[in-house]
C-alpha positions as semicolon CSV with decimal commas, in nm:
position;residue;x (nm);y (nm);z (nm)
1;X;0,927;1,758;-1,062
2;X;0,592;1,695;-1,238
3;X;0,499;1,339;-1,249
4;X;0,267;1,257;-1,548
5;X;-0,031;1,103;-1,369
6;X;-0,357;0,983;-1,558
7;X;-0,558;0,779;-1,300
8;X;-0,804;0,562;-1,502
9;X;-0,848;0,329;-1,212
10;X;-0,943;0,610;-0,990
11;X;-1,204;0,717;-1,221
12;X;-1,384;0,410;-1,197
13;X;-1,702;0,363;-0,962
14;X;-1,633;0,416;-0,593
15;X;-1,718;0,030;-0,548
16;X;-1,358;-0,047;-0,694
17;X;-1,169;0,127;-0,423
18;X;-1,163;0,329;-0,106
19;X;-0,978;0,668;-0,146
20;X;-0,721;0,659;0,123
21;X;-0,387;0,868;0,157
22;X;-0,089;0,714;0,312
23;X;-0,019;0,750;0,676
24;X;0,284;0,950;0,737
25;X;0,584;0,826;0,880
26;X;0,838;0,974;1,143
27;X;1,193;0,985;1,004
28;X;1,223;0,836;0,648
29;X;1,558;0,718;0,532
30;X;1,638;0,615;0,146
31;X;1,766;0,241;0,143
32;X;1,742;0,182;-0,224
33;X;1,642;0,388;-0,541
34;X;1,631;0,215;-0,855
35;X;1,754;0,468;-1,124
36;X;1,700;0,241;-1,448
37;X;1,337;0,209;-1,340
38;X;1,303;0,577;-1,250
39;X;1,448;0,646;-1,609
40;X;1,183;0,382;-1,758
41;X;0,898;0,571;-1,594
42;X;1,051;0,931;-1,702
43;X;1,120;1,034;-1,339
44;X;1,397;1,230;-1,225
45;X;1,607;0,995;-0,997
46;X;1,794;1,282;-0,846
47;X;1,483;1,446;-0,722
48;X;1,361;1,132;-0,603
49;X;1,652;1,090;-0,396
50;X;1,606;1,455;-0,265
51;X;1,408;1,585;0,043
52;X;1,089;1,619;-0,168
53;X;1,122;1,270;-0,328
54;X;1,191;1,100;-0,007
55;X;0,904;1,255;0,150
56;X;0,668;1,128;-0,137
57;X;0,820;0,770;-0,149
58;X;0,748;0,761;0,234
59;X;0,394;0,876;0,178
60;X;0,434;1,193;0,382
61;X;0,347;1,421;0,112
62;X;0,146;1,351;-0,241
63;X;0,273;1,493;-0,572
64;X;0,047;1,677;-0,787
65;X;-0,176;1,479;-0,977
66;X;-0,179;1,165;-0,749
67;X;-0,518;1,031;-0,629
68;X;-0,441;0,782;-0,347
69;X;-0,664;0,473;-0,319
70;X;-0,658;0,118;-0,173
71;X;-0,804;-0,131;-0,411
72;X;-1,074;-0,370;-0,342
73;X;-1,052;-0,749;-0,418
74;X;-1,153;-1,083;-0,300
75;X;-0,946;-1,396;-0,334
76;X;-0,895;-1,777;-0,268
77;X;-0,629;-1,805;0,001
78;X;-0,487;-2,168;0,008
79;X;-0,823;-2,280;-0,147
80;X;-1,058;-2,094;0,091
81;X;-1,258;-1,809;-0,038
82;X;-1,253;-1,486;0,133
83;X;-1,491;-1,225;-0,023
84;X;-1,353;-0,912;0,100
85;X;-0,964;-0,851;0,097
86;X;-0,842;-0,567;-0,083
87;X;-0,507;-0,335;-0,001
88;X;-0,480;-0,383;0,360
89;X;-0,140;-0,227;0,367
90;X;-0,088;-0,054;0,044
91;X;-0,209;0,271;-0,132
92;X;-0,202;0,316;-0,504
93;X;-0,063;0,678;-0,572
94;X;-0,161;0,673;-0,934
95;X;-0,083;0,585;-1,297
96;X;0,231;0,720;-1,413
97;X;0,241;0,746;-1,795
98;X;0,601;0,664;-1,916
99;X;0,749;0,900;-2,196
100;X;0,655;0,599;-2,465
101;X;0,292;0,592;-2,366
102;X;0,285;0,296;-2,138
103;X;0,090;0,317;-1,823
104;X;0,241;0,199;-1,465
105;X;0,081;0,170;-1,129
106;X;0,283;0,348;-0,845
107;X;0,203;0,189;-0,517
108;X;0,332;0,247;-0,176
109;X;0,341;-0,115;0,011
110;X;0,350;-0,061;0,398
111;X;0,177;0,265;0,385
112;X;-0,045;0,237;0,690
113;X;-0,410;0,096;0,770
114;X;-0,667;0,122;0,512
115;X;-1,030;0,054;0,477
116;X;-0,958;-0,284;0,386
117;X;-0,703;-0,388;0,703
118;X;-0,816;-0,679;0,895
119;X;-0,839;-0,707;1,250
120;X;-0,545;-0,546;1,446
121;X;-0,341;-0,501;1,140
122;X;-0,138;-0,176;1,148
123;X;-0,111;-0,172;0,780
124;X;0,283;-0,147;0,794
125;X;0,550;-0,347;0,664
126;X;0,898;-0,435;0,836
127;X;1,232;-0,406;0,680
128;X;1,286;-0,758;0,606
129;X;0,994;-0,829;0,355
130;X;1,045;-0,483;0,177
131;X;1,398;-0,575;0,106
132;X;1,335;-0,924;0,010
133;X;1,061;-0,795;-0,245
134;X;1,291;-0,513;-0,357
135;X;1,584;-0,781;-0,425
136;X;1,356;-1,084;-0,561
137;X;1,151;-0,867;-0,795
138;X;1,454;-0,705;-0,950
139;X;1,640;-1,021;-0,987
140;X;1,344;-1,163;-1,182
141;X;1,353;-0,862;-1,395
142;X;1,715;-0,914;-1,485
143;X;1,638;-1,267;-1,538
144;X;1,386;-1,178;-1,797
145;X;1,082;-1,283;-1,597
146;X;0,757;-1,061;-1,626
147;X;0,733;-0,886;-1,294
148;X;0,638;-0,587;-1,096
149;X;0,938;-0,386;-0,996
150;X;1,076;-0,202;-0,700
151;X;1,126;0,162;-0,734
152;X;1,268;0,246;-0,402
153;X;1,282;0,117;-0,027
154;X;1,255;0,357;0,249
155;X;1,299;0,303;0,628
156;X;1,032;0,473;0,821
157;X;1,228;0,540;1,143
158;X;0,946;0,385;1,316
159;X;0,907;0,029;1,484
160;X;0,667;-0,229;1,398
161;X;0,565;-0,512;1,613
162;X;0,588;-0,870;1,469
163;X;0,574;-1,201;1,688
164;X;0,577;-0,983;2,014
165;X;0,908;-0,818;1,887
166;X;0,984;-0,457;1,757
167;X;1,150;-0,471;1,419
168;X;1,238;-0,146;1,202
169;X;0,945;-0,033;0,966
170;X;0,991;0,037;0,598
171;X;0,794;0,125;0,276
172;X;0,837;-0,026;-0,068
173;X;0,748;0,164;-0,393
174;X;0,589;-0,103;-0,625
175;X;0,558;-0,034;-0,986
176;X;0,324;-0,278;-1,192
177;X;0,157;-0,253;-1,536
178;X;-0,145;-0,275;-1,318
179;X;-0,276;-0,453;-0,981
180;X;-0,587;-0,609;-1,137
181;X;-0,598;-0,967;-1,021
182;X;-0,830;-1,286;-1,060
183;X;-0,922;-1,161;-0,713
184;X;-1,049;-0,840;-0,838
185;X;-1,301;-1,005;-1,058
186;X;-1,398;-1,242;-0,786
187;X;-1,488;-0,936;-0,561
188;X;-1,762;-0,829;-0,800
189;X;-1,862;-1,188;-0,891
190;X;-1,924;-1,266;-0,518
191;X;-2,161;-0,944;-0,506
192;X;-2,353;-1,062;-0,830
193;X;-2,254;-0,699;-0,951
194;X;-2,265;-0,773;-1,354
195;X;-2,212;-0,403;-1,410
196;X;-1,889;-0,400;-1,220
197;X;-1,770;-0,712;-1,399
198;X;-1,852;-0,540;-1,733
199;X;-1,650;-0,225;-1,619
200;X;-1,364;-0,428;-1,500
201;X;-1,339;-0,630;-1,796
202;X;-1,332;-0,306;-2,017
203;X;-1,059;-0,161;-1,781
204;X;-0,861;-0,491;-1,830
205;X;-0,891;-0,500;-2,200
206;X;-0,774;-0,124;-2,222
207;X;-0,497;-0,172;-2,009
208;X;-0,355;-0,506;-2,126
209;X;-0,550;-0,669;-2,403
210;X;-0,649;-0,396;-2,671
211;X;-0,650;-0,692;-2,927
212;X;-0,961;-0,876;-2,742
213;X;-1,325;-0,782;-2,801
214;X;-1,509;-1,080;-2,595
215;X;-1,465;-1,229;-2,238
216;X;-1,360;-1,545;-2,410
217;X;-1,072;-1,387;-2,610
218;X;-0,963;-1,230;-2,282
219;X;-0,972;-1,566;-2,107
220;X;-0,751;-1,712;-2,369
221;X;-0,508;-1,421;-2,368
222;X;-0,454;-1,442;-1,985
223;X;-0,422;-1,830;-2,003
224;X;-0,148;-1,767;-2,255
225;X;0,035;-1,510;-2,060
226;X;0,000;-1,723;-1,749
227;X;0,141;-2,033;-1,935
228;X;0,443;-1,838;-2,043
229;X;0,511;-1,706;-1,710
230;X;0,501;-2,017;-1,508
231;X;0,710;-2,194;-1,744
232;X;0,977;-1,942;-1,699
233;X;0,944;-1,990;-1,328
234;X;0,987;-2,356;-1,352
235;X;1,294;-2,302;-1,594
236;X;1,474;-2,101;-1,303
237;X;1,362;-2,324;-1,004
238;X;1,162;-2,050;-0,873
239;X;0,868;-2,113;-0,627
240;X;0,624;-1,847;-0,572
241;X;0,499;-1,993;-0,257
242;X;0,150;-1,824;-0,221
243;X;-0,034;-1,851;-0,561
244;X;-0,360;-1,728;-0,415
245;X;-0,611;-1,597;-0,669
246;X;-0,548;-1,249;-0,525
247;X;-0,182;-1,301;-0,608
248;X;-0,241;-1,389;-0,990
249;X;-0,196;-1,054;-1,185
250;X;-0,399;-1,057;-1,502
251;X;-0,125;-0,852;-1,661
252;X;0,098;-1,177;-1,654
253;X;0,348;-1,026;-1,404
254;X;0,487;-1,213;-1,112
255;X;0,323;-1,034;-0,810
256;X;0,377;-1,064;-0,445
257;X;0,717;-1,182;-0,319
258;X;0,634;-1,309;0,030
259;X;0,746;-1,688;0,096
260;X;0,894;-1,723;-0,254
261;X;1,234;-1,873;-0,290
262;X;1,471;-2,028;-0,564
263;X;1,566;-2,392;-0,509
264;X;1,914;-2,493;-0,406
265;X;1,871;-2,871;-0,401
266;X;1,627;-2,983;-0,660
267;X;1,326;-3,153;-0,581
268;X;0,976;-3,136;-0,765
269;X;0,805;-3,146;-0,420
270;X;1,012;-2,860;-0,264
271;X;0,803;-2,596;-0,058
272;X;0,961;-2,304;0,112
273;X;0,632;-2,119;0,268
274;X;0,612;-2,164;0,633
275;X;0,214;-2,157;0,605
276;X;0,190;-2,404;0,336
277;X;0,165;-2,714;0,538
278;X;0,009;-2,921;0,269
279;X;0,228;-2,845;-0,009
280;X;-0,043;-2,681;-0,196
281;X;0,198;-2,449;-0,375
282;X;0,484;-2,687;-0,427
283;X;0,728;-2,633;-0,708
284;X;0,583;-2,906;-0,924
285;X;0,212;-2,809;-0,851
286;X;0,241;-2,454;-0,988
287;X;0,129;-2,531;-1,341
288;X;-0,188;-2,728;-1,179
289;X;-0,277;-2,417;-0,932
290;X;-0,243;-2,186;-1,239
291;X;-0,518;-2,379;-1,419
292;X;-0,729;-2,387;-1,099
293;X;-0,687;-2,002;-1,075
294;X;-0,775;-1,959;-1,434
295;X;-1,090;-2,170;-1,367
296;X;-1,187;-1,927;-1,090
297;X;-1,144;-1,633;-1,333
298;X;-1,353;-1,813;-1,604
299;X;-1,626;-1,853;-1,329
300;X;-1,626;-1,493;-1,276
301;X;-1,659;-1,412;-1,646
302;X;-1,943;-1,673;-1,705
303;X;-2,218;-1,413;-1,641
304;X;-2,063;-1,215;-1,935
305;X;-2,003;-1,521;-2,166
306;X;-2,318;-1,718;-2,099
307;X;-2,462;-1,986;-1,895
308;X;-2,530;-2,258;-2,141
309;X;-2,354;-2,565;-2,191
310;X;-2,175;-2,451;-2,521
311;X;-2,052;-2,144;-2,322
312;X;-1,939;-2,374;-2,043
313;X;-1,744;-2,577;-2,284
314;X;-1,588;-2,279;-2,474
315;X;-1,470;-2,116;-2,127
316;X;-1,330;-2,467;-2,025
317;X;-1,147;-2,481;-2,353
318;X;-0,989;-2,144;-2,300
319;X;-0,883;-2,236;-1,954
320;X;-0,727;-2,562;-2,083
321;X;-0,537;-2,365;-2,373
322;X;-0,281;-2,270;-2,071
323;X;-0,180;-2,627;-2,089
324;X;-0,062;-2,625;-2,444
325;X;0,120;-2,279;-2,409
326;X;0,286;-2,376;-2,076
327;X;0,406;-2,724;-2,200
328;X;0,551;-2,560;-2,537
329;X;0,732;-2,281;-2,348
330;X;0,860;-2,516;-2,078
331;X;1,001;-2,759;-2,357
332;X;1,150;-2,452;-2,512
333;X;1,305;-2,318;-2,200
334;X;1,429;-2,627;-2,060
335;X;1,574;-2,753;-2,408
336;X;1,782;-2,433;-2,418
337;X;1,911;-2,508;-2,088
338;X;2,091;-2,814;-2,212
339;X;2,204;-2,648;-2,531
340;X;1,920;-2,702;-2,777
341;X;1,806;-2,415;-2,976
342;X;1,499;-2,590;-3,073
343;X;1,391;-2,891;-2,842
344;X;1,113;-3,111;-2,958
345;X;0,892;-3,368;-2,801
346;X;1,165;-3,640;-2,874
347;X;1,383;-3,433;-2,642
348;X;1,153;-3,475;-2,355
349;X;1,308;-3,813;-2,223
350;X;1,642;-3,649;-2,205
351;X;1,526;-3,339;-2,012
352;X;1,320;-3,541;-1,790
353;X;1,588;-3,792;-1,707
354;X;1,816;-3,531;-1,597
355;X;1,565;-3,372;-1,367
356;X;1,474;-3,708;-1,211
357;X;1,853;-3,770;-1,164
358;X;1,899;-3,433;-0,995
359;X;1,631;-3,491;-0,767
360;X;1,749;-3,842;-0,651
361;X;2,121;-3,715;-0,621
362;X;2,011;-3,394;-0,446
363;X;2,180;-3,177;-0,721
364;X;2,196;-2,785;-0,697
365;X;1,935;-2,655;-0,971
366;X;2,121;-2,361;-1,068
367;X;2,472;-2,484;-1,049
368;X;2,389;-2,819;-1,271
369;X;2,326;-2,585;-1,546
370;X;2,561;-2,320;-1,494
371;X;2,806;-2,611;-1,517
372;X;2,678;-2,732;-1,845
373;X;2,752;-2,408;-2,002
374;X;3,104;-2,381;-1,869
375;X;3,234;-2,740;-1,849
376;X;3,002;-3,034;-1,848
377;X;3,256;-3,251;-1,717
378;X;3,248;-3,066;-1,373
379;X;2,870;-3,094;-1,334
380;X;2,865;-3,449;-1,175
381;X;3,040;-3,274;-0,874
382;X;2,693;-3,146;-0,787
383;X;2,552;-3,510;-0,750
384;X;2,596;-3,710;-0,447
385;X;2,706;-3,981;-0,695
386;X;2,886;-3,832;-0,998
387;X;2,829;-4,147;-1,197
388;X;2,454;-4,087;-1,213
389;X;2,529;-3,768;-1,435
390;X;2,793;-3,914;-1,622
391;X;2,557;-4,172;-1,765
392;X;2,313;-3,907;-1,873
393;X;2,596;-3,695;-2,003
394;X;2,687;-3,971;-2,266
395;X;2,325;-3,945;-2,422
396;X;2,322;-3,559;-2,391
397;X;2,669;-3,532;-2,584
398;X;2,530;-3,740;-2,852
399;X;2,229;-3,533;-2,887
400;X;2,397;-3,189;-2,885
401;X;2,650;-3,287;-3,144
402;X;2,441;-3,166;-3,438
403;X;2,367;-2,822;-3,244
404;X;2,565;-2,546;-3,402
405;X;2,670;-2,375;-3,088
406;X;2,493;-2,529;-2,795
407;X;2,722;-2,340;-2,537
408;X;2,612;-1,998;-2,671
409;X;2,254;-2,118;-2,631
410;X;2,308;-2,238;-2,270
411;X;2,491;-1,899;-2,174
412;X;2,165;-1,706;-2,260
413;X;1,937;-1,962;-2,069
414;X;2,131;-2,039;-1,765
415;X;2,196;-1,779;-1,503
416;X;2,506;-1,814;-1,280
417;X;2,400;-1,616;-0,982
418;X;2,035;-1,600;-0,837
419;X;1,899;-1,435;-0,505
420;X;1,975;-1,762;-0,281
421;X;1,792;-1,778;0,031
422;X;2,077;-1,763;0,255
423;X;2,222;-1,458;0,104
424;X;1,882;-1,282;0,136
425;X;1,853;-1,363;0,482
426;X;2,224;-1,262;0,562
427;X;2,123;-0,939;0,380
428;X;1,816;-0,883;0,590
429;X;1,985;-0,959;0,932
430;X;2,272;-0,696;0,836
431;X;2,011;-0,435;0,725
432;X;1,825;-0,464;1,046
433;X;2,147;-0,391;1,248
434;X;2,197;-0,086;1,032
435;X;2,451;-0,237;0,786
436;X;2,335;-0,203;0,423
437;X;2,672;-0,330;0,286
438;X;2,541;-0,701;0,185
439;X;2,233;-0,562;0,046
440;X;2,437;-0,339;-0,185
441;X;2,682;-0,628;-0,270
442;X;2,387;-0,856;-0,326
443;X;2,206;-0,619;-0,574
444;X;2,556;-0,565;-0,756
445;X;2,600;-0,947;-0,809
446;X;2,253;-0,971;-0,962
447;X;2,271;-0,708;-1,186
448;X;2,374;-0,909;-1,473
449;X;2,317;-1,274;-1,343
450;X;2,409;-1,437;-1,676
451;X;2,750;-1,256;-1,722
452;X;3,095;-1,429;-1,614
453;X;3,218;-1,189;-1,331
454;X;3,490;-1,329;-1,080
455;X;3,404;-1,039;-0,846
456;X;3,086;-1,228;-0,755
457;X;3,209;-1,601;-0,777
458;X;3,104;-1,638;-0,410
459;X;2,730;-1,547;-0,475
460;X;2,725;-1,871;-0,718
461;X;2,790;-2,109;-0,422
462;X;2,543;-2,315;-0,281
463;X;2,476;-2,260;0,089
464;X;2,677;-2,457;0,339
465;X;2,470;-2,721;0,558
466;X;2,444;-2,466;0,824
467;X;2,346;-2,180;0,595
468;X;2,033;-2,365;0,441
469;X;1,714;-2,189;0,442
470;X;1,407;-2,414;0,419
471;X;1,134;-2,200;0,533
472;X;1,033;-1,839;0,417
473;X;0,742;-1,633;0,573
474;X;0,471;-1,406;0,431
475;X;0,558;-1,048;0,392
476;X;0,369;-0,911;0,695
């Protein structure tokens, strides 16, 4: 099979990357292949499943036209700036041009050490984080959230050492509109490389924002994309967990599924990342962090915008434009979750009252809204004190009485199934033991998360007390 590569990033100056082939693995074995995504890319799924395709997905052979590189970037990690990060365990094979002309990065994650690997890092990934990212990213796509995608997951036949224990190695094939991040701009800004910044901005415009001509226009466009994205996270109870600037893709896609999670019991201060001890990336703080990250992006662009007071004010206004976009999208999405086709600011107290009651009464985020779309009278069962919901329901029923078809609106806004933490952990544990059955069943259950399907009713259940997972870990 010939893959239609056109590698614009690899044609940039060498300061943008290190040329880096993947390191071969011992005994690759295909775990999952995303046929739908293969079709979107114009790739032959049957070939990918065959011996030659498997060798490519494992990094053992390179297809014609590939130009493998490890990208350079910097980043603020939990608020602390690191001037040189880069792809320490990922290799970008190249850019695939899909049949409709859209360009996608094809990256192998867990492909071995690179020039950007730090310390004693082996550049590899183990099976758990690979399967987590595959499941979570594909679930997000099915939920309608802009995201990187997973084309394949491959066991390597090798053991990687984590926490003094050996775990099965794996490689994820990640597909993205690009891997240009806030941290990519920070890499060149930290080096006072104005030419590099100009080149990177031109690349970003060509790749994602052809309607823009100036740095300020790009900043506003990126802020709008991020506002829409974070609002979608919030409306699904999703917590990214590690919103470092190197994990903000300027395409507006969700990237990096390390310590991420969907909430069970709703609480605005919920944190799942095992390393986020201060709650920097808690659920309710995600919009605030997005603005902070955009401010870092704006700082990088200032040499191209200007350094006078007027330029600074314009850049600040562009960053702050995130707020209006986010608030409008959040209100629209949350309004639809309670059956309002066009929510207004007058509906904010009704929405916020429900969320406050959910937090106090430890209600399950997804199950509350799925109950609203099915039978609102049952939603109170998700509260420790059902009367708290019944009091809210009285006002809600009066509000939706004038709506044409609130149930139809809610059916499109409220998923029945999400990749719950306990199901993901159950799947990983089984896969480590060589049983991929739970993985395939979970993928089937999440294939159409908004549709009623009695076959997957158990995947709608909240975890039992002894099944709850309160901490997730970075995908190392």
